[in-house]
XYZ file of C-alpha atoms in Angstrom:
294
model
C 125.595 109.537 108.217
C 124.118 105.992 108.475
C 126.037 103.922 111.029
C 125.700 101.360 113.809
C 122.600 99.112 113.994
C 120.725 98.476 110.734
C 123.298 100.454 108.783
C 122.305 98.815 105.486
C 118.626 99.735 105.935
C 119.512 103.256 107.027
C 121.518 103.613 103.815
C 118.588 102.388 101.719
C 116.248 104.862 103.447
C 118.683 107.730 102.865
C 118.998 106.746 99.204
C 115.202 106.893 98.735
C 115.378 110.583 99.638
C 118.523 111.163 97.560
C 116.891 109.503 94.533
C 113.988 111.940 94.743
C 116.437 114.822 95.211
C 118.536 113.852 92.175
C 115.697 112.937 89.817
C 113.401 115.927 89.708
C 111.161 115.070 92.685
C 109.139 112.551 90.671
C 106.858 111.267 93.432
C 105.776 108.204 91.424
C 109.261 106.800 90.790
C 110.747 105.842 94.170
C 113.991 103.939 94.108
C 117.270 103.246 95.868
C 120.919 103.183 94.823
C 121.064 99.416 94.866
C 121.105 97.057 91.885
C 121.110 93.737 93.743
C 118.019 92.647 91.835
C 115.851 94.210 89.161
C 116.511 97.874 88.443
C 116.911 100.560 91.080
C 113.163 101.280 91.100
C 111.694 99.630 94.175
C 109.515 100.498 97.146
C 108.711 99.188 100.600
C 107.007 101.625 102.970
C 104.941 104.514 101.629
C 107.691 107.009 100.671
C 105.922 110.275 101.556
C 108.498 111.283 104.201
C 111.426 110.589 101.884
C 109.673 112.861 99.391
C 109.133 115.599 101.999
C 112.780 115.312 103.026
C 113.828 115.774 99.397
C 111.584 118.846 99.064
C 113.147 120.388 102.200
C 116.597 119.614 100.781
C 115.691 121.427 97.550
C 114.345 124.425 99.449
C 117.306 124.738 101.829
C 120.280 122.356 101.629
C 120.712 118.616 101.235
C 121.008 116.614 104.452
C 119.597 113.327 105.683
C 118.953 115.333 108.859
C 115.647 116.523 107.373
C 114.437 112.934 107.424
C 115.618 112.499 111.006
C 113.710 115.634 112.057
C 110.492 114.515 110.334
C 110.692 111.093 111.994
C 111.353 112.618 115.425
C 108.430 115.055 115.089
C 105.969 112.214 114.388
C 107.461 110.064 117.164
C 107.135 112.942 119.652
C 103.610 113.781 118.495
C 102.563 110.191 119.171
C 103.839 110.352 122.747
C 102.248 113.778 123.265
C 98.838 112.264 122.560
C 99.782 109.225 124.647
C 100.398 111.587 127.584
C 96.990 113.233 127.026
C 95.322 109.800 127.090
C 97.128 108.681 130.262
C 96.334 111.993 131.986
C 92.684 111.635 131.039
C 92.588 108.219 132.732
C 94.668 109.019 135.847
C 94.002 112.755 136.353
C 97.537 113.134 137.708
C 100.227 115.143 135.937
C 103.051 113.452 137.884
C 101.872 109.882 137.208
C 101.056 110.656 133.572
C 104.465 112.258 132.964
C 106.221 109.395 134.753
C 104.571 106.715 132.622
C 105.120 108.682 129.401
C 108.771 109.449 130.174
C 109.525 105.808 131.070
C 108.221 104.764 127.660
C 109.553 107.755 125.712
C 113.107 107.392 127.050
C 113.498 103.709 126.250
C 117.089 103.355 124.943
C 116.118 101.518 121.775
C 113.251 103.927 121.054
C 115.464 106.971 121.567
C 118.065 105.502 119.215
C 115.524 104.882 116.477
C 113.482 108.036 117.083
C 116.150 110.317 115.617
C 117.044 107.927 112.818
C 116.346 107.694 109.099
C 114.631 104.331 109.284
C 110.832 104.284 108.749
C 110.162 102.624 112.124
C 110.003 105.728 114.386
C 107.429 107.325 112.103
C 105.302 104.178 111.884
C 105.535 103.639 115.632
C 104.668 107.287 116.292
C 101.541 107.027 114.154
C 100.602 103.752 115.866
C 100.878 105.344 119.353
C 98.989 108.393 118.081
C 96.139 106.234 116.745
C 95.664 104.138 119.892
C 95.829 107.280 122.050
C 93.087 108.973 120.015
C 90.930 105.855 120.354
C 91.524 105.860 124.127
C 90.826 109.584 124.467
C 87.533 109.154 122.601
C 86.295 106.793 125.316
C 85.924 109.788 127.652
C 85.879 112.874 125.427
C 84.413 112.574 121.926
C 86.944 113.431 119.256
C 86.353 116.601 117.273
C 86.437 116.671 113.491
C 90.158 117.435 113.311
C 91.096 114.557 115.627
C 88.883 112.149 113.691
C 90.733 113.166 110.539
C 94.027 112.742 112.425
C 92.936 109.224 113.428
C 92.353 108.261 109.789
C 95.732 109.720 108.773
C 97.628 108.056 111.624
C 96.071 104.625 111.021
C 96.618 104.907 107.274
C 100.252 105.977 107.463
C 101.105 103.512 110.260
C 99.870 100.649 108.086
C 101.383 102.026 104.874
C 104.779 102.228 106.559
C 104.597 98.732 108.066
C 101.461 96.622 108.508
C 102.422 95.349 112.016
C 102.159 98.938 113.292
C 98.400 98.589 112.800
C 98.048 95.530 115.039
C 98.019 97.308 118.414
C 95.589 100.210 117.677
C 93.254 97.999 115.640
C 93.305 95.228 118.252
C 92.619 97.733 121.031
C 89.821 99.373 119.046
C 87.888 96.185 118.395
C 88.318 95.017 121.998
C 86.814 98.350 123.088
C 84.132 98.106 120.417
C 82.841 94.767 121.667
C 83.487 95.013 125.423
C 83.095 98.646 126.422
C 79.975 99.514 124.420
C 81.247 103.070 124.442
C 81.705 105.992 122.099
C 84.275 103.930 120.172
C 81.422 102.604 118.057
C 81.106 106.088 116.564
C 84.645 105.801 115.193
C 83.968 102.719 113.076
C 83.911 104.723 109.819
C 87.258 106.368 110.569
C 88.863 103.071 111.589
C 87.645 101.203 108.510
C 88.747 104.082 106.279
C 92.147 103.965 107.983
C 92.427 100.303 106.938
C 91.573 100.923 103.279
C 94.720 102.859 102.400
C 97.240 100.301 103.795
C 95.496 97.514 101.883
C 95.589 99.583 98.682
C 99.234 100.455 99.248
C 100.119 96.769 99.732
C 98.835 95.934 96.245
C 100.288 99.076 94.672
C 103.743 98.337 96.099
C 103.539 94.696 94.968
C 102.627 95.851 91.459
C 105.378 98.489 91.359
C 108.023 96.015 92.510
C 106.681 93.432 90.075
C 107.049 95.604 86.974
C 110.581 96.506 88.069
C 111.525 92.882 88.873
C 112.412 93.775 92.449
C 111.975 91.646 95.545
C 114.663 93.427 97.543
C 112.399 94.360 100.458
C 110.475 91.807 102.488
C 106.746 92.175 101.817
C 105.326 89.402 103.981
C 105.052 88.493 107.640
C 107.375 85.874 109.118
C 105.637 84.694 112.303
C 107.587 82.598 114.767
C 105.555 79.474 114.067
C 107.144 79.364 110.615
C 110.631 79.174 112.156
C 112.444 75.964 113.026
C 113.585 75.143 116.563
C 117.063 76.655 116.099
C 115.631 79.929 114.800
C 113.117 80.113 117.665
C 115.877 79.469 120.198
C 118.031 82.204 118.607
C 115.143 84.698 118.720
C 114.400 84.188 122.418
C 118.108 84.146 123.281
C 118.467 87.517 121.513
C 115.490 88.890 123.449
C 116.903 87.620 126.765
C 120.522 88.730 126.280
C 120.089 91.849 124.163
C 116.710 93.375 123.500
C 115.262 93.048 127.003
C 117.471 95.765 128.495
C 117.700 97.686 125.206
C 113.975 98.407 125.419
C 113.942 99.578 129.038
C 116.262 99.647 132.037
C 115.761 97.044 134.751
C 114.189 99.620 137.102
C 111.732 100.662 134.381
C 110.768 97.029 133.776
C 110.134 96.613 137.508
C 107.834 99.667 137.505
C 105.891 98.441 134.448
C 105.558 94.863 135.736
C 104.407 96.195 139.121
C 101.799 98.295 137.315
C 100.638 95.236 135.347
C 100.344 93.159 138.539
C 98.306 95.980 140.099
C 95.973 96.019 137.063
C 95.493 92.253 137.288
C 94.812 92.538 141.027
C 92.282 95.309 140.386
C 90.570 93.221 137.734
C 90.052 90.402 140.256
C 88.893 92.612 143.128
C 86.852 95.059 141.104
C 86.416 93.744 137.577
C 85.826 96.192 134.753
C 85.909 95.741 131.025
C 88.412 98.592 130.652
C 90.919 96.910 132.976
C 90.441 93.670 131.054
C 91.130 95.441 127.749
C 94.289 97.109 129.097
C 95.666 93.772 130.327
C 94.880 91.978 127.070
C 96.404 94.876 125.112
C 99.629 94.637 127.138
C 100.101 90.986 126.212
C 98.989 91.702 122.642
C 101.758 94.321 122.475
C 104.334 91.735 123.577
C 102.987 89.323 120.971
C 103.162 92.033 118.322
C 106.773 92.959 119.166
C 108.363 89.600 119.902
C 106.331 87.068 117.939
C 105.237 88.830 114.751
C 107.480 91.856 114.243
C 110.843 90.709 115.608
C 111.439 87.814 113.161
C 110.825 90.102 110.147
């Protein structure tokens, strides 16, 4: 059952599924077992996976494990496509597996991947989307993968908007600098942005009519924090999160790889290398500056 880090949010996520299970699988009435403000009807992320978990519980037996399995499947699918993208660039099974495993086996990611929080699913869709965009630079996506790109972008943003930042940022860097096949994906990318925007207004309306502001529905960037809050954030990163994300040896491997990319960009400049380097720092910005204070 929900325990350890983020126990309160795990409990809320589990209660979304239990509410569906107990109330006739009414897809349009999400809620939690919490009356801190308004009534129990409230929503944050798009609740499709809570609904699927409730359906599986009705078909078989009730367990929050269904939600854990669904989250882990999406998380794993994202890294499967990430491996395909890396292999396409490096043409080496050993190097591609090494890079994927280093990322996949991050302690904090493994903890959350088999959890009932929405984050592993949103992160999985985000990795899936950026991998499809990267794959398309060499091999044009077929119809199914284009549809999968729309779905992954849509659900990543409908779960949490910051999960869109990395794939969308990478796409538009590629669009303007690579002059590649990415331009042919503009319809899918724009369509993938429509649904998160619609969901943002739908969720605001739903919470409004039920007088609920229980879940945070805005960004809290670091520049809105005072000096004490900023100091606390970076102290937490330095003393806790840094080695929770990856082991020291894994950090050394990744930093060495980044230094090699920067060296390559100076000795033999290419737009693709430039985009990878910018994307790396954009990822750090996304994690530590925008997402972490939320």
